[in-house]
Coordinates of C-alpha atoms in Angstrom, one line a residue:
M165 CA 26.0 -56.4 -47.6
A166 CA 23.8 -53.4 -48.2
P167 CA 21.0 -55.0 -50.4
L168 CA 20.9 -57.7 -47.4
Q169 CA 20.1 -55.1 -44.7
K170 CA 17.9 -53.5 -47.3
N171 CA 15.8 -56.8 -47.9
H172 CA 15.2 -57.5 -44.6
T173 CA 14.8 -54.1 -42.7
L174 CA 11.7 -53.9 -45.3
S175 CA 10.6 -57.3 -44.8
S176 CA 7.1 -57.3 -44.0
E177 CA 6.8 -59.6 -40.7
F178 CA 8.8 -61.0 -37.9
I179 CA 8.4 -64.6 -37.2
I180 CA 8.0 -65.5 -33.5
L181 CA 9.1 -69.1 -32.8
G182 CA 7.7 -69.4 -28.9
F183 CA 8.2 -72.9 -28.0
G184 CA 8.4 -74.6 -31.1
D185 CA 11.1 -76.9 -29.7
L186 CA 8.1 -78.3 -27.2
A187 CA 5.8 -79.7 -29.4
E188 CA 4.8 -82.9 -27.3
L189 CA 3.9 -80.3 -24.3
Q190 CA 2.3 -77.2 -25.9
I191 CA -1.1 -78.6 -25.3
F192 CA -0.2 -79.1 -21.8
F193 CA 1.5 -75.6 -21.4
F194 CA -1.5 -73.8 -23.3
G195 CA -4.4 -75.3 -20.8
L196 CA -1.7 -74.6 -17.8
F197 CA -0.9 -70.8 -18.9
L198 CA -4.5 -70.1 -20.1
I199 CA -5.7 -71.1 -16.2
M200 CA -3.0 -68.9 -14.5
H201 CA -4.1 -66.3 -17.4
L202 CA -7.8 -66.4 -16.3
V203 CA -6.7 -66.4 -12.7
T204 CA -5.0 -63.3 -13.0
L205 CA -7.4 -61.6 -14.9
V206 CA -9.9 -62.7 -12.0
E207 CA -8.0 -61.3 -9.2
H208 CA -6.8 -58.0 -10.3
T209 CA -10.2 -57.1 -11.6
T210 CA -11.9 -58.5 -8.1
I211 CA -9.0 -55.8 -6.8
V212 CA -10.2 -53.3 -9.0
L213 CA -13.6 -53.4 -8.6
V214 CA -14.0 -54.0 -4.6
T215 CA -11.3 -50.5 -4.0
L216 CA -13.7 -48.5 -6.5
I217 CA -16.9 -49.8 -4.5
D218 CA -16.5 -50.0 -0.9
S219 CA -16.3 -46.5 0.7
C220 CA -14.1 -47.8 3.4
L221 CA -11.3 -48.5 0.6
Q222 CA -10.9 -44.8 -0.7
T223 CA -7.6 -43.9 0.9
P224 CA -4.6 -42.9 -1.3
M225 CA -3.2 -46.2 -0.6
Y226 CA -6.1 -48.4 -2.4
F227 CA -6.3 -45.5 -5.1
F228 CA -2.5 -46.7 -6.3
L229 CA -3.0 -50.2 -5.5
R230 CA -6.6 -50.1 -8.0
N231 CA -4.4 -48.6 -10.4
L232 CA -1.5 -51.1 -10.2
S233 CA -4.0 -53.8 -11.0
T234 CA -5.3 -51.8 -13.9
I235 CA -1.9 -51.3 -15.4
E236 CA -1.3 -55.2 -14.6
I237 CA -4.4 -56.6 -16.6
C238 CA -3.3 -54.4 -19.4
Y239 CA 0.3 -55.5 -19.2
I240 CA -0.6 -59.1 -19.4
L241 CA -3.3 -58.8 -22.1
V242 CA -0.6 -57.3 -24.3
I243 CA 1.9 -60.0 -24.0
V244 CA -0.4 -63.9 -22.5
P245 CA -2.9 -63.8 -25.7
N246 CA 0.0 -64.0 -28.3
M247 CA 1.7 -66.2 -25.8
L248 CA -1.5 -68.9 -26.0
A249 CA -1.9 -68.7 -29.5
N250 CA 1.7 -69.6 -29.9
F251 CA 1.5 -72.7 -28.3
L252 CA -0.9 -73.6 -30.7
S253 CA 1.2 -73.4 -33.4
S254 CA 5.0 -73.8 -34.4
S255 CA 5.7 -70.4 -35.2
Q256 CA 3.6 -67.4 -35.3
R257 CA 4.2 -64.4 -37.7
M258 CA 3.8 -60.8 -36.7
P259 CA 3.9 -57.4 -38.5
I260 CA 7.1 -55.1 -37.8
V261 CA 4.8 -52.5 -36.9
G262 CA 2.5 -55.0 -34.6
C263 CA 5.8 -56.3 -33.1
A264 CA 6.8 -52.6 -32.5
L265 CA 3.3 -51.5 -31.0
Q266 CA 3.5 -54.6 -28.9
M267 CA 7.2 -53.5 -27.4
H268 CA 5.8 -50.3 -27.0
L269 CA 3.0 -51.1 -24.8
F270 CA 5.1 -53.9 -22.9
I271 CA 7.7 -51.4 -22.0
A272 CA 5.3 -48.7 -21.1
L273 CA 3.2 -50.3 -19.1
G274 CA 6.1 -52.3 -17.1
G275 CA 7.8 -48.7 -16.9
A276 CA 4.3 -47.0 -15.5
E277 CA 4.1 -50.1 -13.2
C278 CA 7.8 -49.7 -11.9
F279 CA 7.0 -45.6 -11.3
L280 CA 4.1 -46.5 -9.4
L281 CA 5.7 -48.9 -7.0
A282 CA 7.6 -46.4 -6.2
V283 CA 4.9 -44.0 -5.4
M284 CA 3.4 -46.5 -3.4
A285 CA 6.7 -46.7 -1.6
Y286 CA 6.6 -43.0 -0.8
D287 CA 2.9 -43.1 0.1
R288 CA 3.8 -45.9 2.6
F289 CA 7.1 -43.7 3.9
V290 CA 4.6 -40.9 4.6
A291 CA 2.2 -42.9 6.3
I292 CA 4.8 -44.4 8.8
C293 CA 7.1 -41.8 9.1
K294 CA 5.2 -38.8 9.2
P295 CA 1.5 -39.7 10.0
L296 CA 0.3 -36.6 11.2
R297 CA 1.0 -35.2 8.5
Y298 CA -0.2 -37.8 5.9
T299 CA -3.2 -36.2 4.9
L300 CA -2.1 -32.7 4.5
I301 CA 0.9 -34.5 2.4
I302 CA -0.6 -36.8 0.1
T303 CA -3.7 -35.5 -0.8
K304 CA -6.3 -36.3 -4.1
A305 CA -4.9 -34.0 -6.3
L306 CA -0.9 -35.2 -5.6
C307 CA -2.1 -38.6 -6.0
L308 CA -3.4 -37.9 -9.2
Q309 CA -0.6 -36.2 -10.4
M310 CA 1.6 -38.8 -9.3
L311 CA -0.1 -40.9 -11.2
A312 CA -0.4 -39.3 -14.8
L313 CA 3.4 -38.6 -14.0
A314 CA 4.1 -42.5 -13.5
C315 CA 2.0 -43.4 -17.0
V316 CA 3.4 -40.8 -18.7
S317 CA 7.1 -40.9 -18.0
G318 CA 6.4 -45.0 -18.8
F319 CA 5.1 -44.2 -22.3
A320 CA 7.8 -41.1 -23.4
L321 CA 10.3 -43.1 -22.5
S322 CA 9.0 -46.5 -23.7
L323 CA 8.5 -44.7 -27.1
T324 CA 12.1 -43.6 -27.2
L325 CA 13.6 -46.8 -27.0
T326 CA 11.3 -48.5 -29.3
T327 CA 11.8 -46.0 -31.8
L328 CA 15.7 -46.6 -31.0
I329 CA 15.6 -50.1 -31.6
F330 CA 13.3 -50.2 -34.8
L331 CA 15.2 -47.7 -36.9
L332 CA 18.0 -50.4 -36.6
P333 CA 18.5 -52.6 -39.8
F334 CA 17.8 -55.9 -39.2
C335 CA 19.6 -58.2 -41.6
R336 CA 19.5 -61.6 -39.6
S337 CA 16.8 -64.0 -40.1
L338 CA 14.1 -62.1 -38.6
E339 CA 12.9 -65.1 -36.5
I340 CA 12.6 -64.4 -32.8
N341 CA 13.6 -66.7 -30.6
H342 CA 11.0 -65.6 -28.1
F343 CA 7.1 -65.7 -27.3
F344 CA 6.8 -61.7 -27.9
C345 CA 8.8 -59.0 -29.2
D346 CA 11.3 -58.4 -25.9
V347 CA 14.2 -55.8 -25.9
P348 CA 16.7 -58.3 -26.2
A349 CA 15.5 -60.8 -28.5
V350 CA 14.8 -58.2 -31.1
L351 CA 18.3 -56.4 -30.5
F352 CA 20.0 -59.6 -31.0
L353 CA 18.6 -59.8 -34.6
A354 CA 20.1 -56.2 -35.6
C355 CA 23.3 -56.9 -38.1
S356 CA 24.8 -52.8 -37.5
D357 CA 27.0 -52.1 -34.6
T358 CA 24.4 -51.7 -31.7
R359 CA 26.7 -50.5 -29.0
A360 CA 24.9 -46.8 -28.9
N361 CA 21.2 -48.6 -29.2
E362 CA 22.9 -51.1 -26.2
I363 CA 23.9 -47.9 -24.3
A364 CA 20.1 -46.3 -24.6
V365 CA 18.7 -49.1 -23.5
F366 CA 20.9 -49.2 -20.1
L367 CA 19.8 -45.4 -19.8
V368 CA 16.1 -46.1 -20.2
C369 CA 16.7 -49.2 -17.9
M370 CA 18.5 -46.9 -15.1
L371 CA 15.3 -44.6 -15.6
I372 CA 12.6 -47.3 -15.4
L373 CA 14.3 -49.7 -13.0
L374 CA 17.3 -49.1 -11.2
I375 CA 16.5 -45.4 -9.8
P376 CA 13.1 -46.2 -8.8
F377 CA 14.1 -49.2 -6.9
L378 CA 16.9 -47.9 -5.3
L379 CA 14.2 -44.9 -4.3
I380 CA 11.8 -47.5 -3.0
L381 CA 14.8 -49.4 -0.8
L382 CA 15.9 -45.8 0.7
S383 CA 12.0 -45.4 1.6
Y384 CA 11.9 -48.6 3.2
A385 CA 15.2 -47.9 4.9
F386 CA 13.4 -45.1 6.6
I387 CA 10.3 -47.2 7.2
I388 CA 12.5 -49.9 9.0
A389 CA 13.8 -47.3 11.1
A390 CA 10.5 -45.6 11.8
I391 CA 9.0 -49.2 12.9
L392 CA 11.8 -50.0 15.1
R393 CA 11.0 -46.9 17.2
I394 CA 7.7 -48.1 17.7
H395 CA 7.6 -49.4 21.4
S396 CA 4.3 -51.4 21.0
A397 CA 4.5 -54.8 19.6
E398 CA 0.9 -54.7 17.9
G399 CA 2.0 -51.0 16.6
R400 CA 5.0 -52.2 14.9
S401 CA 3.1 -55.6 13.5
K402 CA 0.8 -53.5 12.0
A403 CA 2.9 -51.2 10.4
S404 CA 4.9 -54.1 9.0
S405 CA 1.8 -55.6 7.6
T406 CA 1.2 -52.6 5.4
C407 CA 4.4 -52.6 3.9
A408 CA 5.6 -56.2 3.4
G409 CA 3.4 -57.1 0.7
H410 CA 4.4 -53.9 -1.2
L411 CA 8.0 -54.6 -0.5
L412 CA 7.7 -58.3 -1.6
V413 CA 6.0 -57.6 -4.6
S414 CA 8.8 -55.0 -5.9
L415 CA 11.5 -57.4 -5.0
L416 CA 9.9 -59.7 -7.4
H417 CA 9.0 -57.3 -10.5
Y418 CA 12.3 -55.3 -10.3
G419 CA 14.5 -58.5 -9.9
C420 CA 12.8 -60.2 -12.9
A421 CA 13.2 -57.1 -15.1
I422 CA 16.8 -55.8 -13.6
F423 CA 18.1 -59.6 -15.0
I424 CA 16.7 -59.6 -18.0
Y425 CA 17.2 -55.8 -19.1
I426 CA 20.4 -54.4 -17.3
R427 CA 23.2 -56.5 -19.4
P428 CA 25.4 -56.0 -22.3
K429 CA 23.5 -57.8 -25.7
S430 CA 26.6 -60.3 -25.6
C431 CA 25.1 -62.1 -22.3
Y432 CA 22.2 -62.5 -24.5
T433 CA 20.8 -66.4 -23.8
P434 CA 17.2 -67.4 -25.2
E435 CA 16.2 -70.2 -23.7
Q436 CA 16.8 -68.7 -20.0
D437 CA 15.2 -65.8 -20.9
K438 CA 12.0 -67.5 -22.0
I439 CA 12.3 -68.9 -18.7
V440 CA 12.4 -65.7 -17.0
S441 CA 10.0 -63.7 -19.0
L442 CA 7.2 -66.5 -18.7
I443 CA 8.0 -66.1 -14.8
Y444 CA 7.2 -62.4 -15.0
T445 CA 4.6 -62.3 -17.5
N446 CA 2.3 -65.3 -15.9
V447 CA 3.3 -66.5 -12.6
T448 CA 4.4 -63.0 -10.6
P449 CA 1.4 -61.2 -12.3
M450 CA -0.8 -63.9 -10.8
L451 CA 1.1 -64.1 -7.0
Y452 CA 0.7 -59.8 -6.9
P453 CA -2.9 -59.9 -5.4
M454 CA -2.7 -62.7 -3.5
I455 CA 0.4 -61.3 -1.6
Y456 CA -0.4 -57.5 -1.4
S457 CA -4.3 -57.7 -1.3
L458 CA -6.2 -60.9 -1.1
R459 CA -4.3 -61.1 2.6
N460 CA -4.9 -57.6 3.4
K461 CA -7.6 -57.8 6.0
E462 CA -9.5 -54.4 5.1
V463 CA -9.5 -55.8 1.2
K464 CA -11.1 -59.3 2.3
G465 CA -13.7 -57.6 4.7
A466 CA -14.6 -55.4 1.5
L467 CA -14.6 -58.3 -0.5
R468 CA -17.1 -60.0 2.0
R469 CA -19.4 -57.0 2.3
L470 CA -19.3 -56.8 -1.4
L471 CA -20.7 -60.3 -1.4
E472 CA -23.2 -60.2 1.3
S473 CA -24.6 -57.2 -0.5
H474 CA -25.2 -59.2 -3.7
N475 CA -26.7 -62.2 -1.9
Q476 CA -28.9 -60.0 -0.4
M477 CA -30.2 -58.2 -3.5
R478 CA -30.8 -61.8 -5.3
R479 CA -33.1 -62.9 -2.0
Q480 CA -35.5 -59.8 -2.2
P481 CA -36.8 -60.6 -5.9
N482 CA -37.4 -64.3 -4.4
A483 CA -38.9 -62.9 -1.3
R484 CA -41.4 -61.3 -3.1

């Protein structure tokens, strides 16, 4: 076993199998997910630009939203281009270092997004439960500190987890039955006793997924109680509308992630995992802006003002 472990561990690359079993549909899926990818990039880039340029959107809520979209852009760029390339080939070779880097960035950005969603829930909690003290509590300095903490925490935990996984010997076939280097798919290839690593994965997932999710639920318990105490229907409607989108995005994001990562290695099912992963790397990132921002009256108003300003600038040279 020792020579076998050594040979496979020192092998220079993994083989990403992707969707090789759907050869007759790969061109169709390539076109479909390419369109979804481009739509997602346009949506999130629009949110970043609008919240950056429009003076009416310079509030903590839109500061966090802008950074959430920035993280989401980086998150999908780590996964989707390689996935699209995989649709055009039966298998794709990836150096082990490249696989480790992809896993690290994916977990780091996903972790930062989890922490940032918890920060946004706290922002909404203060806005609705302590409105008179909101500007005193949620200062610009605090916003920057919470953003930095979310990003640093995501990258630190990801580095720890990725290092633990890639220190394992891989003595099985180095064919990853997935479309990217996801944690369960790579961990499945390890030939040594992985119980300690599974415990480490579980602890990191507890820190990244369960604890922030429970904090979000706790925040919304207080928010709902505060909304029920508002006497006017208009006030309740306005408070609910600012929170409903964030809560739905959080449920989608955490629901998919908890399903994939909070479970033992023995429950790993490649085909089911690929379908769920397709949803949370392609479908949900495209839906987030529609749910959270593009239905928001302030964002739509800012986008309208931006387009009107652009049209006026185009008309001015023609008028001359």
